[in-house]
Structures are given as structure tokens and as C-alpha cells.
Short mmCIF file of C-alpha atoms in Angstrom, two decimals:
data_model
loop_
_atom_site.label_atom_id
_atom_site.label_comp_id
_atom_site.label_asym_id
_atom_site.label_seq_id
_atom_site.Cartn_x
_atom_site.Cartn_y
_atom_site.Cartn_z
CA UNK A 8 59.78 -39.44 -59.49
CA UNK A 9 59.76 -42.96 -57.82
CA UNK A 10 60.69 -41.45 -54.44
CA UNK A 11 57.74 -38.99 -54.63
CA UNK A 12 55.32 -41.77 -55.49
CA UNK A 13 56.72 -43.78 -52.52
CA UNK A 14 56.26 -40.81 -50.30
CA UNK A 15 52.64 -40.50 -51.40
CA UNK A 16 52.08 -44.14 -50.77
CA UNK A 17 53.72 -43.99 -47.37
CA UNK A 18 51.50 -40.95 -46.54
CA UNK A 19 48.33 -42.68 -47.35
CA UNK A 20 49.23 -45.77 -45.59
CA UNK A 21 50.19 -43.75 -42.44
CA UNK A 22 46.93 -41.90 -42.52
CA UNK A 23 44.96 -45.01 -42.84
CA UNK A 24 46.95 -46.48 -39.75
CA UNK A 25 46.50 -43.20 -37.93
CA UNK A 26 42.73 -43.50 -38.28
CA UNK A 27 42.80 -46.97 -36.73
CA UNK A 28 45.31 -46.41 -34.00
CA UNK A 29 44.14 -43.06 -32.87
CA UNK A 30 43.18 -42.70 -29.26
CA UNK A 31 41.90 -39.92 -26.89
CA UNK A 32 45.24 -38.30 -26.04
CA UNK A 33 43.95 -35.69 -23.75
CA UNK A 34 42.41 -38.34 -21.29
CA UNK A 35 45.99 -39.59 -20.22
CA UNK A 36 49.26 -37.78 -19.20
CA UNK A 37 50.93 -41.20 -19.87
CA UNK A 38 50.07 -40.82 -23.65
CA UNK A 39 50.77 -36.98 -23.84
CA UNK A 40 54.30 -37.49 -22.50
CA UNK A 41 54.85 -39.57 -25.68
CA UNK A 42 53.69 -36.42 -27.66
CA UNK A 43 56.30 -34.34 -25.94
CA UNK A 44 59.01 -36.77 -27.08
CA UNK A 45 57.60 -36.82 -30.47
CA UNK A 46 57.66 -32.99 -30.80
CA UNK A 47 61.33 -33.00 -29.60
CA UNK A 48 62.19 -35.51 -32.32
CA UNK A 49 60.44 -33.27 -34.81
CA UNK A 50 62.32 -30.21 -33.55
CA UNK A 51 65.59 -32.04 -33.97
CA UNK A 52 64.70 -33.12 -37.48
CA UNK A 53 63.61 -29.54 -38.41
CA UNK A 54 67.03 -28.11 -36.97
CA UNK A 55 68.86 -30.61 -39.35
CA UNK A 56 66.68 -29.50 -42.16
CA UNK A 57 67.59 -25.79 -41.41
CA UNK A 58 71.34 -26.70 -41.41
CA UNK A 59 71.09 -28.62 -44.78
CA UNK A 60 69.39 -25.50 -46.33
CA UNK A 61 71.87 -23.28 -44.70
CA UNK A 62 74.59 -25.25 -45.96
CA UNK A 63 73.05 -25.42 -49.55
CA UNK A 64 72.53 -21.65 -49.42
CA UNK A 65 76.16 -21.08 -48.47
CA UNK A 66 77.36 -23.03 -51.44
CA UNK A 67 75.23 -20.99 -53.74
CA UNK A 68 76.33 -17.94 -52.12
CA UNK A 69 80.16 -18.72 -52.69
CA UNK A 70 79.20 -19.66 -56.21
CA UNK A 71 77.47 -16.27 -56.87
CA UNK A 72 80.34 -14.26 -55.24
CA UNK A 73 83.09 -16.02 -57.51
CA UNK A 74 81.08 -15.23 -60.60
CA UNK A 75 80.19 -11.81 -59.56
CA UNK A 76 83.86 -10.90 -59.38
CA UNK A 77 84.64 -12.96 -62.56
CA UNK A 78 81.80 -11.28 -64.62
CA UNK A 79 82.77 -7.96 -63.43
CA UNK A 80 86.15 -8.08 -64.80
CA UNK A 81 85.10 -9.79 -68.01
CA UNK A 82 82.55 -7.17 -68.84
CA UNK A 83 85.03 -4.37 -68.67
CA UNK A 84 86.73 -5.79 -71.70
CA UNK A 85 84.98 -8.68 -73.21
CA UNK A 86 87.20 -9.05 -76.25
CA UNK A 87 90.29 -8.72 -74.49
CA UNK A 88 89.27 -11.06 -71.73
CA UNK A 89 88.14 -13.75 -74.40
CA UNK A 90 91.55 -13.42 -76.12
CA UNK A 91 92.91 -15.53 -73.52
CA UNK A 92 92.20 -19.17 -74.54
CA UNK A 93 91.63 -20.48 -71.06
CA UNK A 94 88.99 -17.71 -70.36
CA UNK A 95 87.26 -18.78 -73.49
CA UNK A 96 87.48 -22.51 -72.54
CA UNK A 97 86.14 -21.94 -69.05
CA UNK A 98 83.26 -19.67 -70.24
CA UNK A 99 82.13 -22.70 -72.43
CA UNK A 100 82.53 -25.01 -69.46
CA UNK A 101 80.73 -22.85 -67.06
CA UNK A 102 77.62 -22.30 -69.40
CA UNK A 103 77.46 -25.76 -70.58
CA UNK A 104 78.34 -27.90 -67.32
CA UNK A 105 78.68 -25.80 -64.19
CA UNK A 106 75.58 -23.59 -64.36
CA UNK A 107 73.55 -26.92 -64.88
CA UNK A 108 75.09 -28.26 -61.71
CA UNK A 109 74.15 -25.05 -59.86
CA UNK A 110 70.62 -25.53 -61.20
CA UNK A 111 70.57 -28.98 -59.87
CA UNK A 112 71.82 -27.89 -56.43
CA UNK A 113 69.21 -25.17 -56.11
CA UNK A 114 66.48 -27.51 -57.18
CA UNK A 115 67.53 -30.20 -54.59
CA UNK A 116 64.94 -30.69 -52.08
CA UNK A 117 66.65 -30.69 -48.52
CA UNK A 118 63.37 -31.26 -46.85
CA UNK A 119 63.03 -34.94 -47.85
CA UNK A 120 64.33 -36.23 -44.38
CA UNK A 121 62.14 -33.85 -42.44
CA UNK A 122 58.99 -34.41 -44.44
CA UNK A 123 59.47 -38.03 -44.10
CA UNK A 124 60.00 -38.05 -40.57
CA UNK A 125 56.94 -35.59 -40.08
CA UNK A 126 54.90 -37.99 -42.09
CA UNK A 127 55.89 -40.91 -39.88
CA UNK A 128 55.19 -39.15 -36.76
CA UNK A 129 51.93 -37.62 -37.83
CA UNK A 130 50.26 -41.00 -37.20
CA UNK A 131 50.84 -40.36 -33.41
CA UNK A 132 49.43 -36.78 -33.74
CA UNK A 133 46.22 -35.80 -31.84
CA UNK A 134 43.14 -34.80 -34.14
CA UNK A 135 40.46 -32.15 -33.72
CA UNK A 136 38.61 -34.45 -31.28
CA UNK A 137 41.62 -34.29 -29.04
CA UNK A 138 42.03 -30.73 -29.22
CA UNK A 139 38.31 -30.05 -28.47
CA UNK A 140 38.51 -32.57 -25.53
CA UNK A 141 41.57 -30.74 -24.20
CA UNK A 142 39.67 -27.40 -24.59
CA UNK A 143 36.50 -28.76 -22.88
CA UNK A 144 38.91 -30.18 -20.02
CA UNK A 145 40.11 -26.56 -19.44
CA UNK A 146 36.63 -25.25 -19.31
CA UNK A 147 35.87 -28.03 -16.86
CA UNK A 148 38.70 -26.94 -14.66
CA UNK A 149 37.52 -23.34 -14.92
CA UNK A 150 34.20 -24.08 -13.61
CA UNK A 151 35.08 -26.81 -10.96
CA UNK A 152 37.83 -24.63 -9.19
CA UNK A 153 36.22 -21.28 -9.84
CA UNK A 154 39.08 -19.86 -12.02
CA UNK A 155 38.74 -16.68 -13.94
CA UNK A 156 39.92 -16.48 -17.52
CA UNK A 157 42.67 -14.14 -16.72
CA UNK A 158 44.09 -16.45 -14.08
CA UNK A 159 44.18 -19.43 -16.46
CA UNK A 160 45.52 -17.19 -19.33
CA UNK A 161 48.42 -16.11 -17.08
CA UNK A 162 49.19 -19.65 -15.84
CA UNK A 163 48.73 -18.58 -12.36
CA UNK A 164 47.62 -22.18 -11.12
CA UNK A 165 48.61 -23.62 -7.64
CA UNK A 166 51.42 -26.02 -7.50
CA UNK A 167 52.67 -25.38 -11.10
CA UNK A 168 56.34 -26.24 -11.99
CA UNK A 169 56.19 -24.86 -15.58
CA UNK A 170 54.39 -21.70 -15.97
CA UNK A 171 52.66 -21.31 -19.37
CA UNK A 172 50.65 -18.46 -20.90
CA UNK A 173 47.58 -18.27 -23.27
CA UNK A 174 47.90 -15.94 -26.24
CA UNK A 175 44.86 -14.19 -27.56
CA UNK A 176 44.63 -16.70 -30.38
CA UNK A 177 44.62 -19.39 -27.70
CA UNK A 178 41.72 -17.64 -25.89
CA UNK A 179 39.87 -17.16 -29.14
CA UNK A 180 40.23 -20.82 -30.02
CA UNK A 181 38.73 -21.77 -26.53
CA UNK A 182 35.93 -19.51 -27.28
CA UNK A 183 35.27 -20.96 -30.61
CA UNK A 184 35.28 -24.45 -29.41
CA UNK A 185 32.82 -23.51 -26.66
CA UNK A 186 30.82 -21.83 -29.32
CA UNK A 187 30.81 -24.96 -31.49
CA UNK A 188 29.28 -27.00 -28.45
CA UNK A 189 26.54 -24.16 -28.16
CA UNK A 190 28.16 -23.32 -24.69
CA UNK A 191 27.52 -19.55 -25.20
CA UNK A 192 28.54 -18.94 -21.36
CA UNK A 193 32.20 -19.85 -21.81
CA UNK A 194 32.25 -18.44 -25.41
CA UNK A 195 31.54 -15.07 -23.85
CA UNK A 196 34.13 -15.46 -21.16
CA UNK A 197 36.95 -16.34 -23.59
CA UNK A 198 36.14 -13.90 -26.27
CA UNK A 199 36.09 -11.01 -23.64
CA UNK A 200 39.62 -12.43 -22.55
CA UNK A 201 40.99 -12.43 -26.12
CA UNK A 202 39.81 -8.94 -26.66
CA UNK A 203 41.32 -7.85 -23.33
CA UNK A 204 44.68 -9.02 -24.36
CA UNK A 205 44.50 -7.56 -27.75
CA UNK A 206 43.52 -4.14 -26.31
CA UNK A 207 46.51 -4.52 -23.78
CA UNK A 208 48.73 -4.47 -26.79
CA UNK A 209 49.54 -8.06 -27.41
CA UNK A 210 51.04 -8.51 -30.90
CA UNK A 211 48.76 -11.02 -32.80
CA UNK A 212 47.39 -11.96 -36.18
CA UNK A 213 44.04 -12.03 -34.69
CA UNK A 214 41.72 -9.24 -35.30
CA UNK A 215 39.30 -7.60 -32.95
CA UNK A 216 36.51 -7.84 -35.51
CA UNK A 217 36.49 -11.69 -35.38
CA UNK A 218 36.46 -11.70 -31.69
CA UNK A 219 33.58 -9.25 -31.47
CA UNK A 220 31.54 -11.16 -33.95
CA UNK A 221 31.55 -14.25 -31.76
CA UNK A 222 31.19 -12.45 -28.46
CA UNK A 223 28.14 -10.29 -29.70
CA UNK A 224 26.28 -13.31 -30.77
CA UNK A 225 27.06 -15.34 -27.77
CA UNK A 226 25.80 -12.48 -25.44
CA UNK A 227 22.69 -12.29 -27.59
CA UNK A 228 22.03 -16.02 -27.28
CA UNK A 229 22.15 -15.52 -23.57
CA UNK A 230 19.48 -12.96 -23.57
CA UNK A 231 21.50 -9.84 -23.08
CA UNK A 232 20.25 -7.74 -26.01
CA UNK A 233 21.67 -4.44 -24.79
CA UNK A 234 25.24 -5.72 -24.56
CA UNK A 235 24.96 -7.54 -27.80
CA UNK A 236 23.85 -4.26 -29.63
CA UNK A 237 26.70 -2.49 -27.76
CA UNK A 238 29.45 -4.87 -28.94
CA UNK A 239 27.92 -4.92 -32.41
CA UNK A 240 28.28 -1.18 -32.70
CA UNK A 241 31.77 -1.48 -31.42
CA UNK A 242 32.45 -3.91 -34.18
CA UNK A 243 31.15 -1.73 -36.93
CA UNK A 244 33.49 1.14 -35.68
CA UNK A 245 36.19 -1.09 -36.70
CA UNK A 246 34.54 -2.57 -39.82
CA UNK A 247 31.58 -0.43 -41.07
CA UNK A 248 31.22 -2.73 -44.17
CA UNK A 249 30.62 -5.97 -42.01
CA UNK A 250 27.72 -7.56 -43.56
CA UNK A 251 26.75 -9.77 -40.75
CA UNK A 252 27.20 -7.02 -38.13
CA UNK A 253 25.02 -4.62 -40.00
CA UNK A 254 22.32 -7.16 -40.27
CA UNK A 255 22.54 -7.96 -36.71
CA UNK A 256 22.44 -4.29 -35.71
CA UNK A 257 19.12 -3.84 -37.52
CA UNK A 258 17.73 -7.11 -36.12
CA UNK A 259 18.57 -6.15 -32.49
CA UNK A 260 17.29 -2.74 -32.74
CA UNK A 261 14.10 -4.11 -34.24
CA UNK A 262 13.72 -6.58 -31.40
CA UNK A 263 14.43 -3.97 -28.74
CA UNK A 264 11.76 -1.55 -30.26
CA UNK A 265 9.19 -4.58 -30.29
CA UNK A 266 9.98 -5.33 -26.77
CA UNK A 267 9.71 -1.71 -25.85
CA UNK A 268 6.20 -1.55 -27.43
CA UNK A 269 5.21 -4.80 -25.85
CA UNK A 270 6.09 -3.25 -22.39
CA UNK A 271 4.17 -0.09 -22.87
CA UNK A 272 1.18 -1.69 -24.78
CA UNK A 273 -1.70 -3.00 -22.71
CA UNK A 274 -3.50 -4.72 -25.55
CA UNK A 275 -0.78 -6.91 -26.60
CA UNK A 276 0.46 -9.75 -24.43
CA UNK A 277 4.00 -11.39 -24.55
CA UNK A 278 2.48 -14.51 -25.96
CA UNK A 279 1.41 -12.73 -29.11
CA UNK A 280 4.77 -11.75 -29.81
CA UNK A 281 6.44 -13.71 -32.89
CA UNK A 282 8.74 -16.40 -31.49
CA UNK A 283 11.72 -15.38 -33.88
CA UNK A 284 11.42 -11.84 -32.62
CA UNK A 285 11.94 -12.45 -29.01
CA UNK A 286 15.46 -12.61 -27.49
CA UNK A 287 16.48 -16.15 -26.30
CA UNK A 288 16.59 -16.81 -22.65
CA UNK A 289 19.87 -16.97 -20.88
CA UNK A 290 21.42 -20.44 -21.04
CA UNK A 291 23.68 -20.17 -18.13
CA UNK A 292 26.52 -22.40 -17.77
CA UNK A 293 27.21 -25.71 -19.46
CA UNK A 294 24.26 -27.67 -20.67
CA UNK A 295 25.40 -30.76 -18.59
CA UNK A 296 25.34 -28.96 -15.32
CA UNK A 297 23.96 -31.52 -12.81
CA UNK A 298 21.77 -30.71 -9.80
CA UNK A 299 24.33 -31.92 -7.47
CA UNK A 300 27.26 -30.53 -9.40
CA UNK A 301 27.48 -27.47 -7.09
CA UNK A 302 27.98 -29.54 -4.17
CA UNK A 303 30.50 -31.75 -6.00
CA UNK A 304 32.53 -28.73 -7.16
CA UNK A 305 32.72 -27.22 -3.59
CA UNK A 306 33.99 -30.53 -2.36
CA UNK A 307 36.56 -30.59 -5.08
CA UNK A 308 37.82 -27.25 -3.89
CA UNK A 309 37.98 -28.42 -0.25
CA UNK A 310 34.82 -26.48 0.63
CA UNK A 311 31.67 -27.38 2.46
CA UNK A 312 32.88 -30.28 4.48
CA UNK A 313 30.06 -31.18 6.85
CA UNK A 314 31.75 -33.15 9.65
CA UNK A 315 31.35 -31.75 13.22
CA UNK A 316 34.22 -31.67 15.71
CA UNK A 317 32.31 -34.07 17.80
CA UNK A 318 32.02 -36.67 14.86
CA UNK A 319 35.81 -35.91 14.14
CA UNK A 320 36.84 -36.86 17.62
CA UNK A 321 35.68 -40.35 16.82
CA UNK A 322 38.01 -40.91 14.13
CA UNK A 323 41.19 -42.66 14.85
CA UNK A 324 44.37 -44.00 13.42
CA UNK A 325 45.47 -47.59 14.42
CA UNK A 326 47.66 -50.40 13.50
CA UNK A 327 45.63 -53.05 11.74
CA UNK A 328 46.50 -56.78 11.46
CA UNK A 329 43.81 -57.90 9.24
CA UNK A 330 42.02 -59.82 11.97
CA UNK A 331 45.06 -61.53 13.28
CA UNK A 332 46.33 -62.42 9.75
CA UNK A 333 49.83 -63.96 10.27
CA UNK A 334 51.19 -61.57 7.49
CA UNK A 335 50.45 -58.57 9.47
CA UNK A 336 50.83 -59.56 13.14
CA UNK A 337 54.58 -58.53 13.26
CA UNK A 338 54.08 -55.80 10.80
CA UNK A 339 50.69 -54.33 10.93
CA UNK A 340 49.25 -51.82 8.31
CA UNK A 341 48.72 -48.24 9.34
CA UNK A 342 45.05 -47.48 9.12
CA UNK A 343 43.41 -44.11 9.46
CA UNK A 344 39.68 -43.24 9.54
CA UNK A 345 38.69 -40.87 6.88
CA UNK A 346 34.96 -40.78 7.32
CA UNK A 347 32.45 -42.42 9.78
CA UNK A 348 29.20 -42.75 7.71
CA UNK A 349 29.82 -44.46 5.31
CA UNK A 350 32.93 -45.69 6.95
CA UNK A 351 35.92 -44.85 4.75
CA UNK A 352 39.46 -46.04 6.00
CA UNK A 353 42.91 -45.24 4.50
CA UNK A 354 45.74 -47.46 4.63
CA UNK A 355 49.06 -45.83 4.73
CA UNK A 356 52.31 -46.92 3.06
CA UNK A 357 50.45 -50.03 1.65
CA UNK A 358 52.12 -50.18 -1.74
CA UNK A 359 55.67 -49.52 -2.39
CA UNK A 360 57.05 -47.09 -5.13
CA UNK A 361 58.61 -50.12 -6.80
CA UNK A 362 55.28 -51.93 -6.97
CA UNK A 363 53.70 -48.86 -8.23
CA UNK A 364 56.27 -48.54 -11.11
CA UNK A 365 55.69 -52.17 -12.09
CA UNK A 366 52.05 -51.72 -12.18
CA UNK A 367 52.11 -48.56 -14.16
CA UNK A 368 54.60 -50.22 -16.64
CA UNK A 369 52.21 -53.24 -17.15
CA UNK A 370 49.17 -50.86 -17.67
CA UNK A 371 50.85 -48.14 -20.01
CA UNK A 372 50.86 -50.15 -23.14
CA UNK A 373 47.24 -51.04 -23.02
CA UNK A 374 45.71 -47.95 -21.50
CA UNK A 375 42.44 -47.10 -23.40
CA UNK A 376 39.47 -44.74 -22.84
CA UNK A 377 37.98 -45.71 -19.54
CA UNK A 378 34.52 -47.25 -19.53
CA UNK A 379 31.40 -47.61 -17.41
CA UNK A 380 28.63 -50.21 -17.14
CA UNK A 381 25.68 -49.29 -19.17
CA UNK A 382 22.69 -49.84 -16.95
CA UNK A 383 20.36 -50.74 -19.77
CA UNK A 384 22.69 -53.22 -21.53
CA UNK A 385 24.93 -54.13 -18.78
CA UNK A 386 27.95 -53.85 -21.16
CA UNK A 387 30.88 -51.62 -20.87
CA UNK A 388 30.75 -48.23 -22.74
CA UNK A 389 32.64 -44.82 -22.73
CA UNK A 390 30.85 -41.85 -21.42
CA UNK A 391 31.54 -38.06 -21.10
CA UNK A 392 31.22 -38.09 -17.48
CA UNK A 393 34.25 -40.42 -17.02
CA UNK A 394 37.38 -38.81 -18.61
CA UNK A 395 40.44 -40.99 -18.05
CA UNK A 396 42.36 -44.06 -19.41
CA UNK A 397 42.28 -47.38 -17.76
CA UNK A 398 43.75 -50.85 -18.30
CA UNK A 399 42.87 -54.20 -16.60
CA UNK A 400 45.68 -56.26 -15.03
CA UNK A 401 45.17 -60.04 -13.93
CA UNK A 402 46.96 -61.69 -11.05
CA UNK A 403 48.55 -64.38 -13.22
CA UNK A 404 50.21 -61.74 -15.45
CA UNK A 405 52.94 -60.74 -12.84
CA UNK A 406 53.77 -61.69 -9.20
CA UNK A 407 53.44 -58.18 -8.10
CA UNK A 408 49.73 -58.04 -9.18
CA UNK A 409 49.09 -61.28 -7.51
CA UNK A 410 50.77 -60.13 -4.28
CA UNK A 411 48.55 -56.80 -4.27
CA UNK A 412 45.41 -58.84 -4.80
CA UNK A 413 46.40 -60.94 -1.80
CA UNK A 414 47.40 -58.04 0.24
CA UNK A 415 43.77 -56.54 -0.43
CA UNK A 416 42.15 -60.02 0.69
CA UNK A 417 44.32 -60.17 3.82
CA UNK A 418 43.55 -56.65 5.07
CA UNK A 419 39.76 -56.63 4.17
CA UNK A 420 39.11 -60.27 5.07
CA UNK A 421 37.19 -60.42 1.79
CA UNK A 422 37.60 -63.16 -0.93
CA UNK A 423 39.11 -61.37 -4.06
CA UNK A 424 38.80 -64.60 -6.20
CA UNK A 425 35.39 -63.37 -7.48
CA UNK A 426 36.49 -59.66 -7.70
CA UNK A 427 37.09 -57.86 -11.03
CA UNK A 428 40.72 -57.57 -12.15
CA UNK A 429 42.85 -54.70 -10.90
CA UNK A 430 41.97 -51.68 -12.90
CA UNK A 431 44.71 -49.10 -13.48
CA UNK A 432 43.59 -45.55 -14.36
CA UNK A 433 45.45 -42.44 -15.50
CA UNK A 434 43.71 -39.01 -15.36
CA UNK A 435 45.15 -36.61 -17.82
CA UNK A 436 44.13 -32.76 -18.32
CA UNK A 437 40.95 -32.30 -16.57
CA UNK A 438 40.49 -35.91 -16.07
CA UNK A 439 37.48 -36.74 -13.83
CA UNK A 440 34.74 -39.25 -12.93
CA UNK A 441 31.60 -37.40 -12.09
CA UNK A 442 29.28 -38.59 -9.30
CA UNK A 443 28.34 -42.26 -9.61
CA UNK A 444 27.78 -45.49 -7.63
CA UNK A 445 29.93 -48.46 -7.97
CA UNK A 446 27.34 -50.85 -7.11
CA UNK A 447 24.25 -51.81 -9.40
CA UNK A 448 20.92 -50.36 -8.09
CA UNK A 449 17.63 -52.07 -8.18
CA UNK A 450 16.73 -50.43 -11.37
CA UNK A 451 19.87 -51.92 -13.10
CA UNK A 452 19.35 -55.68 -12.45
CA UNK A 453 21.67 -56.75 -15.29
CA UNK A 454 24.55 -54.45 -14.25
CA UNK A 455 26.95 -57.35 -13.48
CA UNK A 456 24.95 -60.26 -14.80
CA UNK A 457 27.76 -61.24 -17.34
CA UNK A 458 30.21 -61.60 -14.39
CA UNK A 459 27.99 -63.88 -12.54
CA UNK A 460 29.52 -63.03 -9.14
CA UNK A 461 26.70 -60.61 -7.74
CA UNK A 462 26.93 -56.91 -7.00
CA UNK A 463 30.07 -54.99 -6.01
CA UNK A 464 30.18 -55.30 -2.23
CA UNK A 465 33.14 -53.14 -1.75
CA UNK A 466 35.75 -50.79 -3.29
CA UNK A 467 39.53 -50.61 -2.75
CA UNK A 468 41.18 -47.71 -4.27
CA UNK A 469 45.10 -47.19 -4.45
CA UNK A 470 46.62 -43.82 -4.93
CA UNK A 471 49.60 -44.30 -6.95
CA UNK A 472 50.89 -40.62 -7.44
CA UNK A 473 50.53 -37.34 -5.54
CA UNK A 474 48.63 -34.70 -7.24
CA UNK A 475 49.91 -31.04 -7.21
CA UNK A 476 46.25 -29.63 -7.26
CA UNK A 477 42.85 -31.09 -7.53
CA UNK A 478 42.04 -34.82 -8.00
CA UNK A 479 40.19 -35.51 -4.81
CA UNK A 480 37.89 -38.43 -4.25
CA UNK A 481 34.56 -36.73 -2.96
CA UNK A 482 31.24 -38.09 -1.67
CA UNK A 483 28.60 -35.33 -2.34
CA UNK A 484 25.90 -37.01 -0.38
CA UNK A 485 27.85 -36.89 2.89
CA UNK A 486 30.34 -34.00 2.18
CA UNK A 487 33.54 -36.15 2.39
CA UNK A 488 36.68 -35.24 0.51
CA UNK A 489 39.48 -37.83 0.34
CA UNK A 490 42.84 -36.27 -1.10
CA UNK A 491 45.31 -38.40 -3.20
CA UNK A 492 48.58 -39.35 -1.33
CA UNK A 493 51.02 -41.74 -3.01
CA UNK A 494 51.50 -45.13 -1.41
CA UNK A 495 48.00 -45.02 0.45
CA UNK A 496 44.76 -46.78 -0.44
CA UNK A 497 41.21 -46.15 0.81
CA UNK A 498 38.46 -48.85 1.27
CA UNK A 499 34.74 -48.74 1.82
CA UNK A 500 31.75 -50.90 1.53
CA UNK A 501 29.33 -50.16 -1.24
CA UNK A 502 26.59 -52.47 0.22
CA UNK A 503 25.32 -52.90 3.73
CA UNK A 504 25.66 -56.34 5.28
CA UNK A 505 22.09 -56.97 4.15
CA UNK A 506 23.03 -56.73 0.58
CA UNK A 507 21.08 -53.44 0.13
CA UNK A 508 23.09 -50.54 -1.45
CA UNK A 509 24.39 -47.73 0.54
CA UNK A 510 23.51 -44.62 -1.29
CA UNK A 511 25.69 -42.48 0.83
CA UNK A 512 28.65 -43.83 -1.09
CA UNK A 513 27.95 -41.97 -4.30
CA UNK A 514 31.22 -40.55 -5.17
CA UNK A 515 33.26 -38.71 -7.73
CA UNK A 516 36.89 -38.29 -8.95
CA UNK A 517 37.49 -34.50 -9.07
CA UNK A 518 39.22 -33.09 -12.21
CA UNK A 519 42.97 -32.89 -11.95
CA UNK A 520 43.95 -29.14 -12.00
CA UNK A 521 47.75 -29.40 -12.05
CA UNK A 522 49.73 -32.84 -11.97
CA UNK A 523 49.25 -36.29 -12.96
CA UNK A 524 46.83 -38.87 -11.26
CA UNK A 525 47.43 -42.61 -11.21
CA UNK A 526 45.03 -44.76 -9.25
CA UNK A 527 44.29 -48.65 -9.29
CA UNK A 528 41.23 -50.13 -7.85
CA UNK A 529 39.67 -53.48 -6.86
CA UNK A 530 35.90 -53.91 -7.09
CA UNK A 531 35.02 -56.84 -4.78
CA UNK A 532 31.80 -58.74 -5.43
CA UNK A 533 29.28 -60.58 -3.18
CA UNK A 534 30.11 -64.05 -4.19
CA UNK A 535 32.45 -65.78 -1.81
CA UNK A 536 31.61 -63.42 0.95
CA UNK A 537 28.73 -65.25 2.57
CA UNK A 538 30.64 -66.32 5.51
CA UNK A 539 33.15 -63.76 5.52
CA UNK A 540 30.52 -60.80 5.92
CA UNK A 541 27.27 -62.61 6.84
CA UNK A 542 23.89 -61.07 6.16
CA UNK A 543 22.05 -59.03 8.78
CA UNK A 544 18.28 -59.11 9.54
CA UNK A 545 18.18 -55.28 9.05
CA UNK A 546 18.28 -53.64 5.69
CA UNK A 547 20.59 -50.79 6.86
CA UNK A 548 23.14 -52.70 8.76
#
């Protein structure tokens, strides 16, 4: 009894801790790798429990076999058997003592160790929000990279090392999550995929009726009344007594009849039709589909690059010594032009693997959901359009961070003493940062007021990992795509020398399709650059 009470107290305590300690797992591969190890530990614990149960069952089995043989002999001649005093004594002993021991063995709970371990590990488990986030990430990848449901379900993604499949239940779950978000476009796609796999003979506990129920309503919500009616009839063939489907069938037929009457009647206009009797208009793709999103997604796929061959000829590679900086005269940095307007340059082999690992190790314990500056309050807040985990590192924390900061200063010629701390970001499943500006616009006068260092004059971005597929940095206004390459960094100015914002620097981090993306960036501010980058008389210079 005390052990059970202790376990209850332990569970309650851990659940309370879990509610406080939980973070958005799906936004970071770094945190999800911990879950892999957690699950491995649980599997080991489960196997130990199975072995203990098997050992217990083996003991019971041996006992049963021994007594089966004994009782078979005894029941053939009970009086003769009990005529032997030893048999009489052993019968008393068995019934009074040994059967009680067997009872205790059978009642012994071999799951204590496993349940305790499971309870302890549960505090690190993802929750419903994480599962929804991971599902929405898959839908985001589907849209961005023009992937059909069958491709995703079969795991046929570029650059994958460990192929994985989606079951019909998985597809159904994705459709349900889309449905809960009123995203009927994706609900339709994934319910259709779930039904397809069931009809191809996949063994599943999922029934077709449930799939058709969601699918028909999603189709109706998008304005396809004919198809909704067809799917509802298919559902009723499988389950003629389905109450909701029977109601929907009558409703759909009623609306179609009314629409037919409206089309043939010259006296009744569409405006006179009752609102609830009109099929809803097609909602299309996700409700957060932005005007520039089409261009952004094309660039993420490597499509639609606008630079002409004539402009490309003006892009060069060179050795860069940081304006005769002593540190780079004998060992200049390798610099490559990525784009002309805005000028984006890439530095090759600018951060070593050893430095990358140190930066990642410093950042991992403090990774939290990445934030953005709220233009209204000037404070940091999380946003759906930025899905990643980030941490901030100061130069005084480790010599490597300090050395990296000085390297940025030496190569750019800008003072980093007024820059923001080095931000390290890890993009997990579908991790992205939708189109945004790094600098504060005129309608955001308080964007960086609390820092007191002026606007963000420039951005330095380290790529600390290669990415198998996806994860480009794209500039939708100009059609530029910069692809991650481990050990390199890109640099651009957000402001003209006049201090005016360069709106062509609007950029985005494309979703990671396959792999793991680590970056770190330094936002350099205006203060301290007065003599390093003097103002010009023209606004756009």
C-alpha cells in the first residue's frame, strides 16, 4: 500500500513538473534526439518487464506441471494414496502453505520497475500541442515543396537516409488535425490518402466509414456539393444506419434541389436564397496563405531565380583581407558574391567544425522557442511564422564566442560591441521563418528602443550544418536563394548608408524538408558605425 501511495505522489509531482518544463519539441531536432534516447530507454525497460513476466510464468508453469502429474496419480486411488503418511502430510502442507505462495507469485506485480520508469520519463514526452505542431509542419512541407500525399506516405523524399512510411491511421490523424484547424483543403487530401491505402488492402483498425465521414464534410465545406453527396452515398453503402450521413444526404439533396430551382427560376435571385441553404464557397489552401507565399515557395524549391547571365558574370570570388586587417593579410578569407542587389556575400571555411560543436554545445541546454520583435510593443514574442528554437550566447561566456564576434568585426569592418548577442537557432521538422525584415521599419519606431543601439544595420549568418533537402535562405523581392553549406557565412546590409531601410532584403528561412539545420547570426546595429560606414547624401545609397 505505501508503495502504491508513493507511486501516486510521484506521478502527480512529475505531471506538475511536466506542465512547467514542457517545450515545443517539434521545433528542434536537438530536443527530438533526446526523445529518441528516451524511447530507447523505455524499450529496454519494457523488454526487462517482459523477461520478468516470462520468468514468473515459467515458475507457475513448472508448478502446474508438477501438480498435474501428482493429482493425476492421487485421483486414481485417493484412499491408497493418502494411506501413505508422507502423502497426507504433503497434501496438508501444499494446501496450507504452498498454494498461498503460488497465489503471492501470481499476484506479484512485475511491472513496478517499468511503470516507475515510464512515469519518470513521461515528464519529457511531447503533448497534444507538439503532435499538432509536427503534423502542421508536415502539411507545410507538403505545400512548400509541392509534395503529393502518396510521396510523403511512402517516404520518397530527397536525401533521406532512413525511409519511413505512413500508415492509414497516420494519414487519418493528419487529416483530423487539419480538420480541427478548419483546414479542409488538407483534410480532403489526407482522408483520400487514408482511404486509398485501406482500399489497397492495408491491414488496419481504421474503418472506411470514419474516413468517409470526415472526407465528405471537408469536400462540402469547400463547395463541392456533388462530390460530397457521392462520398456520403458511399459511406451509407457501408453503414446504412449512419445517423449523421443520413441527415447529410437529405440536406445535400435539399440544397442541390434548391440550387437547381434557383438556376431555372427567373423570379428568384441568388440573394433571396437563405444563407444556410447555400453551399459554402471553396476555402482553398491554408488560411494563412500569404500574397507573396507563391514566390517564396518557388524559391524554396529552387525555381524562379531572376538573375540574368549578364548579371551573373559580374559576380566574383576573391580573397578578402578585411581592408588590410593584420589577421587576414597572410591568410585572407574566401569570399564569394551570392547576389548583386542587395549585395549578399558568402565567406567560405569561416568557422571550423570544432568551433561549431562548441557553439552548439553551449546553446543546446538553453534552446527555447525562437522569438520575434513585436512591432507594437517592441518586445520579444513567439510567432507562428517563425518555427525554430534559439539561444543567445555572450562573448564573455566562452573564448570561442568572443573569437567569432571579433572575426565578424574584422571581416565586416563594423563595430560589434553594440551588436546583439550571437543567436544560435536549430530548425526542426518543417522549421522555418517566413518572409520578414531584420530591420525596424518607419512604422515600428520602438522596434529596438530598449536596446538603445539604433536599427539593425547588417546581418551576419553562419551555416553550422549541411541540410539534405530544403532550408534555403531566400529573398522573395529579388528572387535570390542562398543554400546552406556548413562552415560558411553570408553577410548583407539591411540599411543603406543613409540609414534608410533596404526593402529588397526581405528574406525567409525555408522549411527543412530532410535533415537538420543549425545556424547562428549576428545582428549588427547602427551605433558605433558612424565613422566605419559614414552616411551618404542620397537615401538609396
